[in-house]
PDB file of C-alpha atoms in Angstrom:
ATOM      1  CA  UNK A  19       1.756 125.897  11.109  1.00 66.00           C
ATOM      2  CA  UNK A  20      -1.772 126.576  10.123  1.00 95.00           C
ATOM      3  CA  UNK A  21      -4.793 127.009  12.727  1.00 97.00           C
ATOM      4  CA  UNK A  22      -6.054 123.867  11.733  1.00 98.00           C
ATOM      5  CA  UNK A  23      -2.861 121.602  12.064  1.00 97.00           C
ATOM      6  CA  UNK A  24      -2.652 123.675  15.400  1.00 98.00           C
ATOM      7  CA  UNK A  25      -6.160 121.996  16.305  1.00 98.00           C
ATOM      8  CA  UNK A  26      -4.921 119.132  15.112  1.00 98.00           C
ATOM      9  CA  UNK A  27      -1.820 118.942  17.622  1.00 97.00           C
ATOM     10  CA  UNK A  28      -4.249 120.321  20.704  1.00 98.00           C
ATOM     11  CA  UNK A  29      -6.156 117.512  20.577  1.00 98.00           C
ATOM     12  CA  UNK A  30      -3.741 115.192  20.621  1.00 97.00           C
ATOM     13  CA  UNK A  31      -1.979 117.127  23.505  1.00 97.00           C
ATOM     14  CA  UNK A  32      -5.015 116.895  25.497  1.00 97.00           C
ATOM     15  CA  UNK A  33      -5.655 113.491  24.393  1.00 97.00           C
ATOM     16  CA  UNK A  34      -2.402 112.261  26.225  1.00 96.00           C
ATOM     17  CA  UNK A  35      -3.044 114.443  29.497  1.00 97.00           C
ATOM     18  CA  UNK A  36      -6.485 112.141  29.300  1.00 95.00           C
ATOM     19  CA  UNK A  37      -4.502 108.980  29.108  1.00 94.00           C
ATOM     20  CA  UNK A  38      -4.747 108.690  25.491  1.00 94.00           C
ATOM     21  CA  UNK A  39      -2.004 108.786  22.645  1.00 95.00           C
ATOM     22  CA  UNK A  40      -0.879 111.222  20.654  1.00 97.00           C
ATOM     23  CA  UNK A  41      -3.317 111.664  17.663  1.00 97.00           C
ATOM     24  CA  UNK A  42      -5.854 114.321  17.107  1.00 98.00           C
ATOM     25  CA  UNK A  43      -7.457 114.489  13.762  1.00 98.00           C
ATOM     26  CA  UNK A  44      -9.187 117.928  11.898  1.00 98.00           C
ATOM     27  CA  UNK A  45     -11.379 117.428   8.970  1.00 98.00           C
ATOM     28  CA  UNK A  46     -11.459 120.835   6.765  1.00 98.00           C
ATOM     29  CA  UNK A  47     -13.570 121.474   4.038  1.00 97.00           C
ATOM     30  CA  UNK A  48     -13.520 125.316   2.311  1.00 96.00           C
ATOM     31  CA  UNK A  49     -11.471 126.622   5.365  1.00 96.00           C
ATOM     32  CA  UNK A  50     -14.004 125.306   7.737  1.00 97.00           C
ATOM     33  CA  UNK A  51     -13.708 122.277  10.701  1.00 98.00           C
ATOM     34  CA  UNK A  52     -16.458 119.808   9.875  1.00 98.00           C
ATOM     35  CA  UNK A  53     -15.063 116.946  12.141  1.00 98.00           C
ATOM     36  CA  UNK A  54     -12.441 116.248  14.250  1.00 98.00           C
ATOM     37  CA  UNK A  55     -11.284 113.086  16.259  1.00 98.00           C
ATOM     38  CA  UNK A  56      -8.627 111.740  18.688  1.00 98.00           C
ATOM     39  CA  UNK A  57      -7.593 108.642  19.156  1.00 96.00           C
ATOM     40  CA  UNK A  58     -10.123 106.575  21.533  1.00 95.00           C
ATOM     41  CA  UNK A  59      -8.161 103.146  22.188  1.00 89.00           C
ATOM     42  CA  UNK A  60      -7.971 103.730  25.777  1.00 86.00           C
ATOM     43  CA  UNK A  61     -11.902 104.905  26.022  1.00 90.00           C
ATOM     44  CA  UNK A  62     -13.341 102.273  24.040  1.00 88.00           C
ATOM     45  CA  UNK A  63     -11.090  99.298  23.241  1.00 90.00           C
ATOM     46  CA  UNK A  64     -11.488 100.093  19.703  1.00 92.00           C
ATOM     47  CA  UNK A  65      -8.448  99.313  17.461  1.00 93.00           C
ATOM     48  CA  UNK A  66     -10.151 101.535  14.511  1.00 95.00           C
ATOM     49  CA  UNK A  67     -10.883 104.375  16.916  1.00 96.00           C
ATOM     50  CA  UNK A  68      -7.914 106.339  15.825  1.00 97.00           C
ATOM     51  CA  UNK A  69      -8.561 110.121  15.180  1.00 98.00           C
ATOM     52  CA  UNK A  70      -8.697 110.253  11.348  1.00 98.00           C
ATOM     53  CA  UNK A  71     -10.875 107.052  11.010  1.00 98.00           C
ATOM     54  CA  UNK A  72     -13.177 109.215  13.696  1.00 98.00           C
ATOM     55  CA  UNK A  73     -12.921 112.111  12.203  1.00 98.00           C
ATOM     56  CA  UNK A  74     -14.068 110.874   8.981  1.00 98.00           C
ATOM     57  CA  UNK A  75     -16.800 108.769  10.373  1.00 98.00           C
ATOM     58  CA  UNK A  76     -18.517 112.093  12.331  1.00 98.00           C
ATOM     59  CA  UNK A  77     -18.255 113.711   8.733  1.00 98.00           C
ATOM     60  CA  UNK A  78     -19.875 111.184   7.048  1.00 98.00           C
ATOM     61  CA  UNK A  79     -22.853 110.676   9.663  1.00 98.00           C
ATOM     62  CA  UNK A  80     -23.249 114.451  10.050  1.00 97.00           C
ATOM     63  CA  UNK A  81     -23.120 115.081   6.083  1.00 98.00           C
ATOM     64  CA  UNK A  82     -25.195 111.639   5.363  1.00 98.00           C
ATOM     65  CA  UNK A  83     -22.295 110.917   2.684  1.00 98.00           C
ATOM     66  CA  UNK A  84     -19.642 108.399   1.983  1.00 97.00           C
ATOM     67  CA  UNK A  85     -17.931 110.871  -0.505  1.00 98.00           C
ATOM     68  CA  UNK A  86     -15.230 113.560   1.333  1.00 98.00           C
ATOM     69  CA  UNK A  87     -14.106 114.879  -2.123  1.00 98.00           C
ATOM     70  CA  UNK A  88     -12.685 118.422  -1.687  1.00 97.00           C
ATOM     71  CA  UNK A  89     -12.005 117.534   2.283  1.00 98.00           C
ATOM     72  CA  UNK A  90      -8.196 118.000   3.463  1.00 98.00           C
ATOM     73  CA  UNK A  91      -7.413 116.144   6.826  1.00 98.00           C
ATOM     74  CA  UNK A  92      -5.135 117.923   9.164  1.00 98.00           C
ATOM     75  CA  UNK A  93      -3.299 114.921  11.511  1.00 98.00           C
ATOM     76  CA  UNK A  94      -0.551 115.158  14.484  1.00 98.00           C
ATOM     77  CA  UNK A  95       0.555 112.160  13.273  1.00 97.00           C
ATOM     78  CA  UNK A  96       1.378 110.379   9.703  1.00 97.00           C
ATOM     79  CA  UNK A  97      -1.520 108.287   9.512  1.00 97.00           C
ATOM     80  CA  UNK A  98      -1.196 105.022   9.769  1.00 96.00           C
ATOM     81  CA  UNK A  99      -2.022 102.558   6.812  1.00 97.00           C
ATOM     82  CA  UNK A 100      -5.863 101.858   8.188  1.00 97.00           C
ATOM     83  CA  UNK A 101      -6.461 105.755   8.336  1.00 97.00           C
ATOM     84  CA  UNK A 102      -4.825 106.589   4.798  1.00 97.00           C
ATOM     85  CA  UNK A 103      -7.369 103.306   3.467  1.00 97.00           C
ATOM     86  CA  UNK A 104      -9.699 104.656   4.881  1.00 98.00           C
ATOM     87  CA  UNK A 105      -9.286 108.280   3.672  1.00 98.00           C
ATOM     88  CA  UNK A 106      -8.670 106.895  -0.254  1.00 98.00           C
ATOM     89  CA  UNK A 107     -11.967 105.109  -0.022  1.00 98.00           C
ATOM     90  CA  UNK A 108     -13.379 108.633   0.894  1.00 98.00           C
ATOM     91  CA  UNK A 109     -11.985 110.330  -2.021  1.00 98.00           C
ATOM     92  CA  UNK A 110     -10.239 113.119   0.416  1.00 98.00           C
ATOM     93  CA  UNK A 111      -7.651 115.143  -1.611  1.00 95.00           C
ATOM     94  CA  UNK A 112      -4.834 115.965   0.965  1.00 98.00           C
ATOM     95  CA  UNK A 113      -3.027 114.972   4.076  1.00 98.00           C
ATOM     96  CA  UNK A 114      -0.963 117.347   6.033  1.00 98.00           C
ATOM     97  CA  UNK A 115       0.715 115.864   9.543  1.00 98.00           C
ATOM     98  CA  UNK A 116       3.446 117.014  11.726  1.00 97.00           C
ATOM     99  CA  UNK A 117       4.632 114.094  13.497  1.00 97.00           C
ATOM    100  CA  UNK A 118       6.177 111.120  10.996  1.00 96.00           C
ATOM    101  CA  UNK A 119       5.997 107.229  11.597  1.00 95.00           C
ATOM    102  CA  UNK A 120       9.301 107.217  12.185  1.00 94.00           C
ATOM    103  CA  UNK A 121       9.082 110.166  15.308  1.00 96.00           C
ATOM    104  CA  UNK A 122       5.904 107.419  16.171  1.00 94.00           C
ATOM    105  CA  UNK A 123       8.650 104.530  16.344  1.00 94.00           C
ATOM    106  CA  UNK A 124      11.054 106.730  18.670  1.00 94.00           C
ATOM    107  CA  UNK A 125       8.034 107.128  20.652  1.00 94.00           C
ATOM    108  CA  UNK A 126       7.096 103.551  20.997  1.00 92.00           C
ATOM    109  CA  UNK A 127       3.860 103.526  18.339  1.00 92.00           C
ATOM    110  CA  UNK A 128       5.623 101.646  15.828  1.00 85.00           C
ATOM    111  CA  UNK A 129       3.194  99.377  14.415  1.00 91.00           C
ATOM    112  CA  UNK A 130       2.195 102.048  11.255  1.00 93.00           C
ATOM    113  CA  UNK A 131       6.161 101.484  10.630  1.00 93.00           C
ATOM    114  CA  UNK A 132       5.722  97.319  10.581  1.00 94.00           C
ATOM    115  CA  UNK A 133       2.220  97.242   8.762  1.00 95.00           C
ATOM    116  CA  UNK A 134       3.720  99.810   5.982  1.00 94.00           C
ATOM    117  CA  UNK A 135       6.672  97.225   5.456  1.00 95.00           C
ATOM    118  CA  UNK A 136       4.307  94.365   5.515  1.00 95.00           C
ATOM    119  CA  UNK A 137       2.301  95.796   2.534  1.00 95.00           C
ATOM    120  CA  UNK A 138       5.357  95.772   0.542  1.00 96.00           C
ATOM    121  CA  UNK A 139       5.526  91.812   0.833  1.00 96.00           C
ATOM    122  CA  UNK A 140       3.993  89.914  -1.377  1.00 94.00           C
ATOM    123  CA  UNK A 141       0.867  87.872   0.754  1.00 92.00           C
ATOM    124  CA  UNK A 142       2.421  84.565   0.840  1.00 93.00           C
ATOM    125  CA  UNK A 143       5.772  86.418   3.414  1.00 95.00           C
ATOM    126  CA  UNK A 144       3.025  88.379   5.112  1.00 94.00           C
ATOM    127  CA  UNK A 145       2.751  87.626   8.501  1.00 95.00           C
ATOM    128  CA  UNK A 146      -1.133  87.440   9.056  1.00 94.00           C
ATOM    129  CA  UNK A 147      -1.503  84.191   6.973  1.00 93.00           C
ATOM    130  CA  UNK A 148      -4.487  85.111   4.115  1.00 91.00           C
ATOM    131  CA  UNK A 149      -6.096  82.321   2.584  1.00 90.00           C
ATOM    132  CA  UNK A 150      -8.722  82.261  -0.253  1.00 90.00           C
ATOM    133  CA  UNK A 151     -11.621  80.080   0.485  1.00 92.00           C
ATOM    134  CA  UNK A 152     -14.239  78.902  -2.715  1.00 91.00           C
ATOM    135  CA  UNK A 153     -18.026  79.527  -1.659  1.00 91.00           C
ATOM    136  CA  UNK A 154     -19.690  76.217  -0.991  1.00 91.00           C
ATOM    137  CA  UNK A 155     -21.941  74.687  -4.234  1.00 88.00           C
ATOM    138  CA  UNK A 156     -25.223  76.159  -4.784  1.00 86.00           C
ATOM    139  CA  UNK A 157     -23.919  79.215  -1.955  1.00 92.00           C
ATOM    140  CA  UNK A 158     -25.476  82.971  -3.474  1.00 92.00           C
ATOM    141  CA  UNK A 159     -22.100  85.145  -4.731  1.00 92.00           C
ATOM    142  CA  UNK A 160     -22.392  87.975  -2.686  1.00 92.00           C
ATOM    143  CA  UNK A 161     -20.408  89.972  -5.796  1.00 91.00           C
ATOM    144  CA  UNK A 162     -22.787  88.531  -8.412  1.00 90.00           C
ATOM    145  CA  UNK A 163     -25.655  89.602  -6.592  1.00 91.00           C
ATOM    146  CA  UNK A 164     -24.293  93.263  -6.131  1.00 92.00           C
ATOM    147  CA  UNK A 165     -23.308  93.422  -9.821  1.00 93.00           C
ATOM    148  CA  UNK A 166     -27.331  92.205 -10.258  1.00 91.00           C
ATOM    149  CA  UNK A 167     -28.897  94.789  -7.840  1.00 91.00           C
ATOM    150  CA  UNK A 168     -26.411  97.774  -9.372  1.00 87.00           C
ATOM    151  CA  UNK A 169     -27.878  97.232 -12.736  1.00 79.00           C
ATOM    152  CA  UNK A 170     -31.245  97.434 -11.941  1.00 69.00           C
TER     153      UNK A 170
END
């Protein structure tokens, strides 16, 4: 194990002696921590304050980007499928964790597990019922007015 999936793993150690679960997140960037994160459920009754999604958001703030390109995210845990969204919209390259979803499941975090399998389904056998809804007549397209102000 590498010093910073070792980081990684203290967190989430010390996260769980603070009442917390067990997810601590390291954000590396040319063999150097920029950010790191554990999850903050239990603190701030936050269901995105899970390490990676904090880790991520500390690096962005601090570096005044939305692009991690080059970044490698060290994680006790498989991240779930918010976190790994999350961490493709910020263009970071690699993923190493130690504990998988399925150690989370023995544990009793299964939900990763569930919302994995639920993304396999197509959206009309998903459980959280999606419905498109037209915009009202004469209603501004949100879209069409980004394409607009991109062009400019």
């Amino acid at each position: 194990m590498n010093q910073f999936m070792e980081r990684a793993v203290e967190l989430a150690i010390k996260n769980v002696h603070e009442g917390g679960q067990p997810f601590g997140a390291v954000l590396v960037k040319n063999n150097t921590v920029i950010a790191e994160g554990v999850n903050e459920l239990h603190k701030n009754y936050d269901i995105s304050g899970h390490a990676e999604l904090l880790a991520i958001r500390r690096a962005q703030i601090e570096l005044q980007t939305n692009d991690l390109a080059g970044f490698t995210m060290y994680a006790s845990g498989e991240p779930c499928p918010m976190c790994l969204t999350a961490m493709y919209f910020a263009g970071i390259e690699k993923v190493f964790y130690s504990n998988s979803v399925d150690e989370a499941v023995e544990a009793g975090l299964g939900k990763s597990k569930e919302i994995y399998e639920e993304l396999t389904k197509e959206k009309a056998e998903r459980l959280l019922s999606m419905t498109r809804m037209e915009l009202n007549n004469g209603q501004a397209n949100p879209m069409k007015l980004w394409i607009e102000h991109s062009s400019l």
